[in-house]
Amino acid sequence: MSRPSETRLAVVGLGYVGLPLAAEFAKGREVLGFDINEGRIEALRGGVDATQELSAEELAEAKGLRFSCDLEDLRACNTYIVTVPTPIDEHKRPDLTPLLRASETLGKVLKPGDLVIYESTVYPGATEEDCVPVLERVSGLRFNEDFFAGYSPERINPGDKEHRVASIMKVTSGSTPEIAERVDALYREIITAGTHCAPSIRVAEAAKVIENTQRDLNIALMNELAIIFNRLDIDTEAVLEAAGTKWNFLPFRPGLVGGHCIGVDPYYLTHKAQQVGYHPQIILAGRRLNDDMGAYAVSSLVKAMLRRRIQVEGARVLVLGLTFKENCPDLRNTRVVDVVRELEDYHVRVDVHDPWADPDEARAEYGYELVAEPEEGAYDAIVLAVAHEQLRSLGAAAMRRWGRQEHVLFDLKSVFPREDSDLRL
């Protein structure tokens, strides 16, 4: 068994999770960054990160990092960290396809003594029950005899320049006690916030999947409170500010819940729960409520427009922001599309403007043509859907210049004071 000092490391999957991780390791050791996307590899070789998680300067600091999409380059490594996406399908079921394909790829290069560490979010048991059998089948090697596995869930927060890889505590685990220590020692090289070695891979998997499930449920509660307070004609943000003066009140806010974590991870846990005969109630109720918030937001907007005698059918609405969160270009599973599609069901013409989103990706993924610059005096309603800094800094008065003389400004994110907008969630 190779020791950490002899580790020849590869990070497989160079997205929001894999690239920052590989770059951090590469400050102190040689690292192979592997991805099947040839365009992504070429861009990174040129010092360009399309996710905008790392600047050209930060990439240059990772002196030990080299990039490849050639399977042969993986053969020289003996420790592999897998950081590929784990999405859900159209029926909200876990889609392990990227993870299983990555496992097949590694099975082709796996050698006795090698270690495969997974970081992708999964349900408890997926590493040993789904991934390891693929590694065994393709490689012909035996688990925990010829090769070993670990699990250390990612905790990357896209767009967050304060909480980075090294400054977030890392949960680690391994398929044997010795491997658990080996995995933990590897991450201790870069994690200044410390590590927590879980007693098993299944525990580490479960810990990860409940982190975002907890956030999802807390936001669902805030969304339900917003619906109640709106019916009572009480400003939700004012209520939350008042309640927030108590030291242990949690500072969650209502809103659209999308992205590849909070809006996805709970379905991994509920899928596994149903496999063992339990039908989750609270978790799925929170998911349903959060998934319905786009429709609720549009219903509130339409009512506000009708109160001002603005004809809805044929109206023009400007939606500001398309990415799943602020100051981040990631469009995956953004729930702003729910708002756009719901508006289109009312036969409303929708323009979408987002200074962070890639126009080509928006077109390919959702069929939207982003407007580079909204028209002044053209819109019957303006919806601030994503609080990018460029949009926040404009201020409500500047946004209103895009509206007709009679229009509705919907501050879905409660960015501005109540008196500056016509509607808040």
Short mmCIF file of C-alpha atoms in Angstrom, two decimals:
data_model
loop_
_atom_site.label_atom_id
_atom_site.label_comp_id
_atom_site.label_asym_id
_atom_site.label_seq_id
_atom_site.Cartn_x
_atom_site.Cartn_y
_atom_site.Cartn_z
CA MET A 1 0.00 0.00 0.00
CA SER A 2 1.44 3.36 -1.02
CA ARG A 3 1.82 5.97 1.70
CA PRO A 4 0.65 9.63 1.42
CA SER A 5 4.22 10.80 0.76
CA GLU A 6 4.23 8.58 -2.33
CA THR A 7 0.82 9.70 -3.49
CA ARG A 8 0.51 10.47 -7.19
CA LEU A 9 -2.74 12.41 -7.20
CA ALA A 10 -5.37 12.92 -9.89
CA VAL A 11 -8.59 14.94 -9.55
CA VAL A 12 -11.25 13.63 -11.93
CA GLY A 13 -13.80 16.27 -12.92
CA LEU A 14 -12.74 19.92 -13.05
CA GLY A 15 -15.92 21.84 -12.32
CA TYR A 16 -16.84 24.08 -9.38
CA VAL A 17 -15.61 21.42 -6.93
CA GLY A 18 -12.71 19.70 -8.65
CA LEU A 19 -10.75 22.65 -10.00
CA PRO A 20 -10.37 24.58 -6.69
CA LEU A 21 -9.49 21.31 -4.94
CA ALA A 22 -6.86 20.36 -7.52
CA ALA A 23 -5.40 23.86 -7.45
CA GLU A 24 -5.11 23.83 -3.67
CA PHE A 25 -3.31 20.47 -3.67
CA ALA A 26 -1.07 21.66 -6.52
CA LYS A 27 0.41 24.41 -4.37
CA GLY A 28 2.41 21.71 -2.61
CA ARG A 29 2.50 18.64 -4.84
CA GLU A 30 2.16 17.45 -8.43
CA VAL A 31 -1.50 16.98 -9.41
CA LEU A 32 -3.16 15.76 -12.59
CA GLY A 33 -6.42 17.56 -13.33
CA PHE A 34 -8.50 15.26 -15.53
CA ASP A 35 -11.71 16.07 -17.40
CA ILE A 36 -13.40 14.52 -20.43
CA ASN A 37 -14.36 17.98 -21.76
CA GLU A 38 -11.56 18.85 -24.17
CA GLY A 39 -12.71 22.48 -24.44
CA ARG A 40 -12.55 22.82 -20.68
CA ILE A 41 -9.00 21.42 -20.62
CA GLU A 42 -7.81 23.77 -23.35
CA ALA A 43 -9.32 26.79 -21.60
CA LEU A 44 -7.67 25.86 -18.29
CA ARG A 45 -4.33 25.37 -20.00
CA GLY A 46 -4.78 28.93 -21.22
CA GLY A 47 -5.44 30.18 -17.70
CA VAL A 48 -9.21 30.65 -18.16
CA ASP A 49 -11.76 29.20 -15.72
CA ALA A 50 -15.28 29.53 -17.15
CA THR A 51 -16.81 28.93 -13.71
CA GLN A 52 -14.98 32.04 -12.44
CA GLU A 53 -14.11 30.23 -9.21
CA LEU A 54 -10.37 30.76 -9.86
CA SER A 55 -8.69 33.72 -11.47
CA ALA A 56 -5.78 33.40 -13.91
CA GLU A 57 -3.47 34.42 -11.05
CA GLU A 58 -4.83 31.68 -8.78
CA LEU A 59 -4.40 29.10 -11.52
CA ALA A 60 -0.81 30.26 -11.99
CA GLU A 61 -0.17 29.80 -8.26
CA ALA A 62 -1.04 26.10 -8.59
CA LYS A 63 2.41 25.35 -9.96
CA GLY A 64 2.12 21.56 -9.66
CA LEU A 65 -1.15 21.34 -11.62
CA ARG A 66 -1.27 19.98 -15.15
CA PHE A 67 -4.40 19.26 -17.17
CA SER A 68 -5.35 16.32 -19.36
CA CYS A 69 -8.26 14.50 -20.98
CA ASP A 70 -6.01 11.55 -21.99
CA LEU A 71 -6.79 8.32 -20.17
CA GLU A 72 -3.16 7.22 -20.42
CA ASP A 73 -2.09 10.10 -18.17
CA LEU A 74 -4.23 8.65 -15.37
CA ARG A 75 -2.25 5.41 -15.35
CA ALA A 76 0.72 7.10 -13.68
CA CYS A 77 -1.44 8.05 -10.66
CA ASN A 78 -2.33 5.92 -7.67
CA THR A 79 -4.82 8.13 -5.82
CA TYR A 80 -7.91 9.49 -7.55
CA ILE A 81 -10.40 12.05 -6.23
CA VAL A 82 -13.71 11.97 -8.13
CA THR A 83 -15.59 15.28 -8.26
CA VAL A 84 -18.24 14.82 -10.96
CA PRO A 85 -21.85 16.08 -10.79
CA THR A 86 -24.64 13.98 -9.29
CA PRO A 87 -27.86 15.44 -10.73
CA ILE A 88 -31.46 14.23 -10.72
CA ASP A 89 -33.45 13.18 -13.78
CA GLU A 90 -36.75 14.62 -15.04
CA HIS A 91 -38.62 12.45 -12.53
CA LYS A 92 -36.50 13.78 -9.64
CA ARG A 93 -34.66 10.50 -9.22
CA PRO A 94 -30.89 10.34 -8.58
CA ASP A 95 -28.87 10.17 -11.78
CA LEU A 96 -25.57 8.45 -11.04
CA THR A 97 -24.55 8.31 -14.71
CA PRO A 98 -21.60 10.76 -14.44
CA LEU A 99 -20.37 9.00 -11.29
CA LEU A 100 -20.63 5.52 -12.77
CA ARG A 101 -18.91 6.60 -15.99
CA ALA A 102 -16.08 8.13 -13.98
CA SER A 103 -15.82 4.84 -12.08
CA GLU A 104 -15.65 2.94 -15.37
CA THR A 105 -12.87 5.24 -16.54
CA LEU A 106 -10.88 4.69 -13.36
CA GLY A 107 -11.49 0.93 -13.51
CA LYS A 108 -9.50 0.89 -16.75
CA VAL A 109 -6.38 2.29 -15.03
CA LEU A 110 -6.77 0.91 -11.50
CA LYS A 111 -3.76 -0.97 -10.09
CA PRO A 112 -3.11 -2.92 -6.88
CA GLY A 113 -2.72 -0.52 -3.96
CA ASP A 114 -4.67 2.31 -5.62
CA LEU A 115 -7.14 4.49 -3.74
CA VAL A 116 -10.31 6.08 -5.15
CA ILE A 117 -11.88 8.90 -3.11
CA TYR A 118 -15.34 10.17 -4.02
CA GLU A 119 -16.50 13.72 -3.23
CA SER A 120 -19.76 13.83 -5.17
CA THR A 121 -22.98 14.08 -3.15
CA VAL A 122 -24.74 10.71 -2.99
CA TYR A 123 -27.14 8.75 -0.80
CA PRO A 124 -25.73 6.57 2.00
CA GLY A 125 -24.27 3.40 0.50
CA ALA A 126 -23.70 4.66 -3.05
CA THR A 127 -19.89 4.52 -2.89
CA GLU A 128 -19.68 0.89 -1.79
CA GLU A 129 -22.90 -0.40 -3.38
CA ASP A 130 -22.88 1.41 -6.75
CA CYS A 131 -19.38 2.71 -7.51
CA VAL A 132 -17.10 0.04 -6.08
CA PRO A 133 -18.76 -2.82 -8.05
CA VAL A 134 -18.04 -0.88 -11.25
CA LEU A 135 -14.40 -0.46 -10.23
CA GLU A 136 -14.18 -4.20 -9.48
CA ARG A 137 -15.89 -5.26 -12.71
CA VAL A 138 -13.80 -3.09 -15.03
CA SER A 139 -10.45 -3.53 -13.27
CA GLY A 140 -10.77 -7.19 -12.29
CA LEU A 141 -9.38 -6.23 -8.85
CA ARG A 142 -10.90 -6.98 -5.44
CA PHE A 143 -12.16 -4.24 -3.13
CA ASN A 144 -10.26 -3.81 0.15
CA GLU A 145 -7.74 -6.39 -0.99
CA ASP A 146 -6.30 -4.96 -4.20
CA PHE A 147 -7.71 -1.42 -4.14
CA PHE A 148 -9.44 0.82 -1.61
CA ALA A 149 -12.02 3.60 -1.42
CA GLY A 150 -12.68 6.75 0.54
CA TYR A 151 -15.37 9.39 0.71
CA SER A 152 -14.88 13.05 1.59
CA PRO A 153 -17.93 15.15 0.68
CA GLU A 154 -17.37 18.45 -1.08
CA ARG A 155 -18.34 21.63 0.71
CA ILE A 156 -17.73 24.16 -2.04
CA ASN A 157 -20.03 27.19 -2.10
CA PRO A 158 -19.98 28.57 -5.68
CA GLY A 159 -19.44 32.31 -5.85
CA ASP A 160 -18.27 32.52 -2.23
CA LYS A 161 -14.85 34.18 -2.12
CA GLU A 162 -14.63 34.01 1.67
CA HIS A 163 -15.27 30.32 2.37
CA ARG A 164 -12.74 28.50 0.17
CA VAL A 165 -11.50 24.91 0.05
CA ALA A 166 -8.83 25.25 2.73
CA SER A 167 -10.95 27.27 5.17
CA ILE A 168 -13.91 24.83 5.34
CA MET A 169 -13.66 21.85 7.70
CA LYS A 170 -13.53 18.57 5.75
CA VAL A 171 -15.28 15.31 6.62
CA THR A 172 -13.22 12.28 5.59
CA SER A 173 -13.67 8.50 5.64
CA GLY A 174 -12.16 5.30 4.28
CA SER A 175 -13.10 1.72 3.53
CA THR A 176 -10.80 0.41 6.30
CA PRO A 177 -9.43 2.13 9.42
CA GLU A 178 -6.00 2.36 7.81
CA ILE A 179 -7.43 3.86 4.63
CA ALA A 180 -9.50 6.31 6.66
CA GLU A 181 -6.29 7.62 8.21
CA ARG A 182 -4.62 7.76 4.82
CA VAL A 183 -7.52 9.80 3.37
CA ASP A 184 -7.57 12.09 6.38
CA ALA A 185 -3.81 12.65 6.19
CA LEU A 186 -4.09 13.57 2.52
CA TYR A 187 -6.69 16.27 3.16
CA ARG A 188 -4.84 17.56 6.21
CA GLU A 189 -2.16 18.73 3.78
CA ILE A 190 -4.44 21.51 2.53
CA ILE A 191 -7.37 21.97 4.96
CA THR A 192 -6.38 24.64 7.46
CA ALA A 193 -9.83 24.51 9.13
CA GLY A 194 -9.25 20.91 10.20
CA THR A 195 -10.76 17.54 9.33
CA HIS A 196 -13.32 15.22 10.90
CA CYS A 197 -12.73 11.52 10.25
CA ALA A 198 -16.14 9.79 10.17
CA PRO A 199 -16.37 6.18 11.41
CA SER A 200 -17.52 4.88 8.00
CA ILE A 201 -18.10 5.90 4.41
CA ARG A 202 -21.86 5.58 4.88
CA VAL A 203 -21.78 8.01 7.81
CA ALA A 204 -19.82 10.54 5.73
CA GLU A 205 -22.27 10.14 2.82
CA ALA A 206 -25.24 10.64 5.13
CA ALA A 207 -23.67 13.69 6.77
CA LYS A 208 -23.26 15.38 3.40
CA VAL A 209 -26.75 14.71 2.12
CA ILE A 210 -28.44 16.07 5.27
CA GLU A 211 -26.46 19.34 5.23
CA ASN A 212 -28.40 20.65 2.25
CA THR A 213 -31.61 18.86 3.26
CA GLN A 214 -31.58 20.88 6.46
CA ARG A 215 -31.10 24.13 4.52
CA ASP A 216 -33.85 23.16 2.10
CA LEU A 217 -36.33 22.61 4.92
CA ASN A 218 -35.41 25.87 6.66
CA ILE A 219 -35.95 27.81 3.44
CA ALA A 220 -39.23 25.97 2.90
CA LEU A 221 -40.38 27.21 6.30
CA MET A 222 -39.45 30.77 5.36
CA ASN A 223 -41.33 30.41 2.07
CA GLU A 224 -44.44 29.20 3.85
CA LEU A 225 -44.18 32.06 6.32
CA ALA A 226 -43.89 34.50 3.41
CA ILE A 227 -47.10 33.12 1.90
CA ILE A 228 -48.90 33.48 5.24
CA PHE A 229 -47.61 36.98 5.97
CA ASN A 230 -48.42 38.19 2.46
CA ARG A 231 -52.03 37.15 3.00
CA LEU A 232 -51.99 39.03 6.29
CA ASP A 233 -50.46 42.08 4.55
CA ILE A 234 -47.39 41.91 6.80
CA ASP A 235 -43.90 42.54 5.44
CA THR A 236 -42.04 39.22 5.74
CA GLU A 237 -38.59 40.81 5.77
CA ALA A 238 -39.62 43.13 8.60
CA VAL A 239 -40.84 40.12 10.59
CA LEU A 240 -37.61 38.23 10.02
CA GLU A 241 -35.51 41.25 11.02
CA ALA A 242 -37.47 41.55 14.25
CA ALA A 243 -37.26 37.83 15.01
CA GLY A 244 -33.56 37.90 14.16
CA THR A 245 -32.83 39.99 17.24
CA LYS A 246 -33.11 36.76 19.27
CA TRP A 247 -29.67 35.17 19.53
CA ASN A 248 -30.67 31.70 18.33
CA PHE A 249 -33.05 32.62 15.51
CA LEU A 250 -31.62 31.22 12.27
CA PRO A 251 -31.14 33.83 9.49
CA PHE A 252 -32.80 32.03 6.58
CA ARG A 253 -34.80 33.95 3.95
CA PRO A 254 -37.57 32.98 1.51
CA GLY A 255 -36.78 32.57 -2.15
CA LEU A 256 -36.34 30.27 -5.13
CA VAL A 257 -34.36 27.14 -4.28
CA GLY A 258 -32.33 25.87 -7.22
CA GLY A 259 -28.79 24.89 -8.05
CA HIS A 260 -27.10 21.53 -8.00
CA CYS A 261 -27.07 21.12 -4.19
CA ILE A 262 -29.99 22.34 -2.07
CA GLY A 263 -32.61 21.70 -4.76
CA VAL A 264 -31.19 18.26 -5.61
CA ASP A 265 -29.60 16.58 -2.58
CA PRO A 266 -32.83 15.93 -0.61
CA TYR A 267 -34.05 13.70 -3.44
CA TYR A 268 -30.98 11.48 -2.98
CA LEU A 269 -31.88 10.92 0.66
CA THR A 270 -35.60 10.36 0.00
CA HIS A 271 -34.75 7.91 -2.80
CA LYS A 272 -32.69 5.79 -0.42
CA ALA A 273 -35.32 6.06 2.31
CA GLN A 274 -37.98 4.74 -0.06
CA GLN A 275 -35.68 1.87 -1.06
CA VAL A 276 -35.70 0.69 2.56
CA GLY A 277 -39.46 1.07 2.93
CA TYR A 278 -39.87 4.52 4.46
CA HIS A 279 -41.76 7.28 2.67
CA PRO A 280 -40.38 10.63 3.90
CA GLN A 281 -43.00 13.21 4.76
CA ILE A 282 -41.36 16.40 6.01
CA ILE A 283 -38.48 16.37 3.52
CA LEU A 284 -40.73 15.88 0.49
CA ALA A 285 -43.26 18.43 1.77
CA GLY A 286 -40.47 21.01 1.94
CA ARG A 287 -39.34 20.09 -1.57
CA ARG A 288 -42.86 20.46 -2.97
CA LEU A 289 -43.29 23.85 -1.37
CA ASN A 290 -39.95 25.14 -2.62
CA ASP A 291 -40.58 23.79 -6.12
CA ASP A 292 -43.89 25.70 -6.22
CA MET A 293 -42.41 29.10 -5.32
CA GLY A 294 -41.87 30.18 -8.93
CA ALA A 295 -45.57 29.77 -9.65
CA TYR A 296 -46.48 31.55 -6.41
CA ALA A 297 -44.19 34.48 -7.25
CA VAL A 298 -45.76 34.89 -10.68
CA SER A 299 -49.28 34.66 -9.23
CA SER A 300 -48.39 37.47 -6.82
CA LEU A 301 -46.96 39.55 -9.67
CA VAL A 302 -50.01 39.07 -11.89
CA LYS A 303 -52.34 40.15 -9.08
CA ALA A 304 -50.20 43.25 -8.48
CA MET A 305 -50.34 44.10 -12.19
CA LEU A 306 -54.12 43.68 -12.31
CA ARG A 307 -54.56 45.94 -9.29
CA ARG A 308 -52.77 48.64 -11.31
CA ARG A 309 -54.99 47.87 -14.32
CA ILE A 310 -52.00 46.64 -16.34
CA GLN A 311 -53.13 44.15 -18.95
CA VAL A 312 -51.27 40.89 -18.35
CA GLU A 313 -51.76 39.15 -21.69
CA GLY A 314 -49.29 40.67 -24.12
CA ALA A 315 -47.41 42.54 -21.37
CA ARG A 316 -43.63 42.81 -21.37
CA VAL A 317 -41.77 41.69 -18.26
CA LEU A 318 -38.05 42.04 -17.54
CA VAL A 319 -36.51 39.28 -15.40
CA LEU A 320 -33.18 40.29 -13.89
CA GLY A 321 -30.96 37.29 -13.21
CA LEU A 322 -31.05 33.71 -14.48
CA THR A 323 -28.27 31.87 -12.62
CA PHE A 324 -29.22 29.79 -9.59
CA LYS A 325 -27.57 32.20 -7.14
CA GLU A 326 -25.96 35.62 -6.96
CA ASN A 327 -22.46 36.40 -8.25
CA CYS A 328 -22.12 33.00 -9.89
CA PRO A 329 -22.43 31.97 -13.58
CA ASP A 330 -23.89 28.52 -12.84
CA LEU A 331 -27.21 27.92 -14.62
CA ARG A 332 -27.73 24.33 -13.50
CA ASN A 333 -31.18 23.68 -12.05
CA THR A 334 -31.91 27.40 -11.73
CA ARG A 335 -35.49 27.91 -10.61
CA VAL A 336 -35.71 31.32 -12.26
CA VAL A 337 -36.85 29.31 -15.30
CA ASP A 338 -40.02 28.47 -13.35
CA VAL A 339 -40.79 32.19 -13.18
CA VAL A 340 -40.11 32.71 -16.90
CA ARG A 341 -42.18 29.71 -17.98
CA GLU A 342 -45.06 30.63 -15.72
CA LEU A 343 -45.09 34.15 -17.14
CA GLU A 344 -45.06 32.75 -20.65
CA ASP A 345 -48.13 30.67 -19.77
CA TYR A 346 -49.90 34.00 -19.23
CA HIS A 347 -48.80 34.96 -22.77
CA VAL A 348 -46.38 37.51 -21.40
CA ARG A 349 -43.31 38.48 -23.43
CA VAL A 350 -40.29 37.96 -21.18
CA ASP A 351 -36.83 39.50 -21.54
CA VAL A 352 -34.06 38.00 -19.37
CA HIS A 353 -30.94 39.97 -18.49
CA ASP A 354 -28.07 38.48 -16.49
CA PRO A 355 -24.56 39.98 -16.35
CA TRP A 356 -23.09 36.69 -15.07
CA ALA A 357 -24.74 34.09 -17.30
CA ASP A 358 -23.14 32.85 -20.50
CA PRO A 359 -25.52 33.69 -23.39
CA ASP A 360 -24.56 30.57 -25.34
CA GLU A 361 -25.22 28.34 -22.33
CA ALA A 362 -28.57 30.02 -21.63
CA ARG A 363 -29.55 29.43 -25.26
CA ALA A 364 -28.39 25.81 -25.30
CA GLU A 365 -29.79 24.87 -21.89
CA TYR A 366 -33.10 26.74 -21.82
CA GLY A 367 -33.64 28.29 -25.25
CA TYR A 368 -33.43 31.85 -23.87
CA GLU A 369 -31.84 34.72 -25.75
CA LEU A 370 -30.43 36.95 -23.03
CA VAL A 371 -30.75 40.69 -23.62
CA ALA A 372 -27.43 42.47 -23.29
CA GLU A 373 -29.10 45.71 -22.21
CA PRO A 374 -32.77 46.12 -21.24
CA GLU A 375 -34.85 48.75 -23.05
CA GLU A 376 -35.68 51.94 -21.18
CA GLY A 377 -39.37 52.59 -20.60
CA ALA A 378 -40.38 49.28 -22.18
CA TYR A 379 -41.60 46.96 -19.42
CA ASP A 380 -44.89 46.52 -17.57
CA ALA A 381 -43.10 44.67 -14.76
CA ILE A 382 -39.52 44.20 -13.60
CA VAL A 383 -38.56 41.17 -11.49
CA LEU A 384 -35.28 41.18 -9.56
CA ALA A 385 -34.83 37.40 -9.40
CA VAL A 386 -31.09 37.07 -8.63
CA ALA A 387 -29.25 39.58 -6.47
CA HIS A 388 -26.02 39.89 -8.46
CA GLU A 389 -23.87 42.74 -7.17
CA GLN A 390 -24.13 44.53 -10.53
CA LEU A 391 -27.93 44.54 -10.17
CA ARG A 392 -28.05 45.43 -6.48
CA SER A 393 -25.72 48.36 -7.01
CA LEU A 394 -28.03 49.85 -9.65
CA GLY A 395 -30.66 50.64 -7.04
CA ALA A 396 -34.42 50.56 -7.42
CA ALA A 397 -34.65 54.01 -9.06
CA ALA A 398 -32.32 53.00 -11.90
CA MET A 399 -34.25 49.76 -12.45
CA ARG A 400 -37.50 51.68 -12.71
CA ARG A 401 -36.15 53.51 -15.75
CA TRP A 402 -36.67 50.26 -17.63
CA GLY A 403 -40.36 50.29 -16.73
CA ARG A 404 -43.27 52.01 -18.43
CA GLN A 405 -44.94 54.92 -16.68
CA GLU A 406 -47.20 52.39 -14.94
CA HIS A 407 -45.29 49.26 -13.93
CA VAL A 408 -44.60 46.87 -11.04
CA LEU A 409 -41.14 46.43 -9.54
CA PHE A 410 -41.00 42.99 -7.88
CA ASP A 411 -38.05 42.71 -5.50
CA LEU A 412 -38.14 38.92 -5.20
CA LYS A 413 -34.90 38.91 -3.17
CA SER A 414 -35.92 41.73 -0.76
CA VAL A 415 -32.75 43.62 -1.66
CA PHE A 416 -34.22 47.11 -1.41
CA PRO A 417 -36.19 48.81 1.38
CA ARG A 418 -39.89 48.02 1.23
CA GLU A 419 -40.85 51.53 0.12
CA ASP A 420 -38.54 51.33 -2.92
CA SER A 421 -40.35 48.39 -4.57
CA ASP A 422 -43.98 47.55 -5.28
CA LEU A 423 -43.85 43.88 -4.35
CA ARG A 424 -41.62 41.57 -2.27
CA LEU A 425 -41.72 37.87 -1.64
#
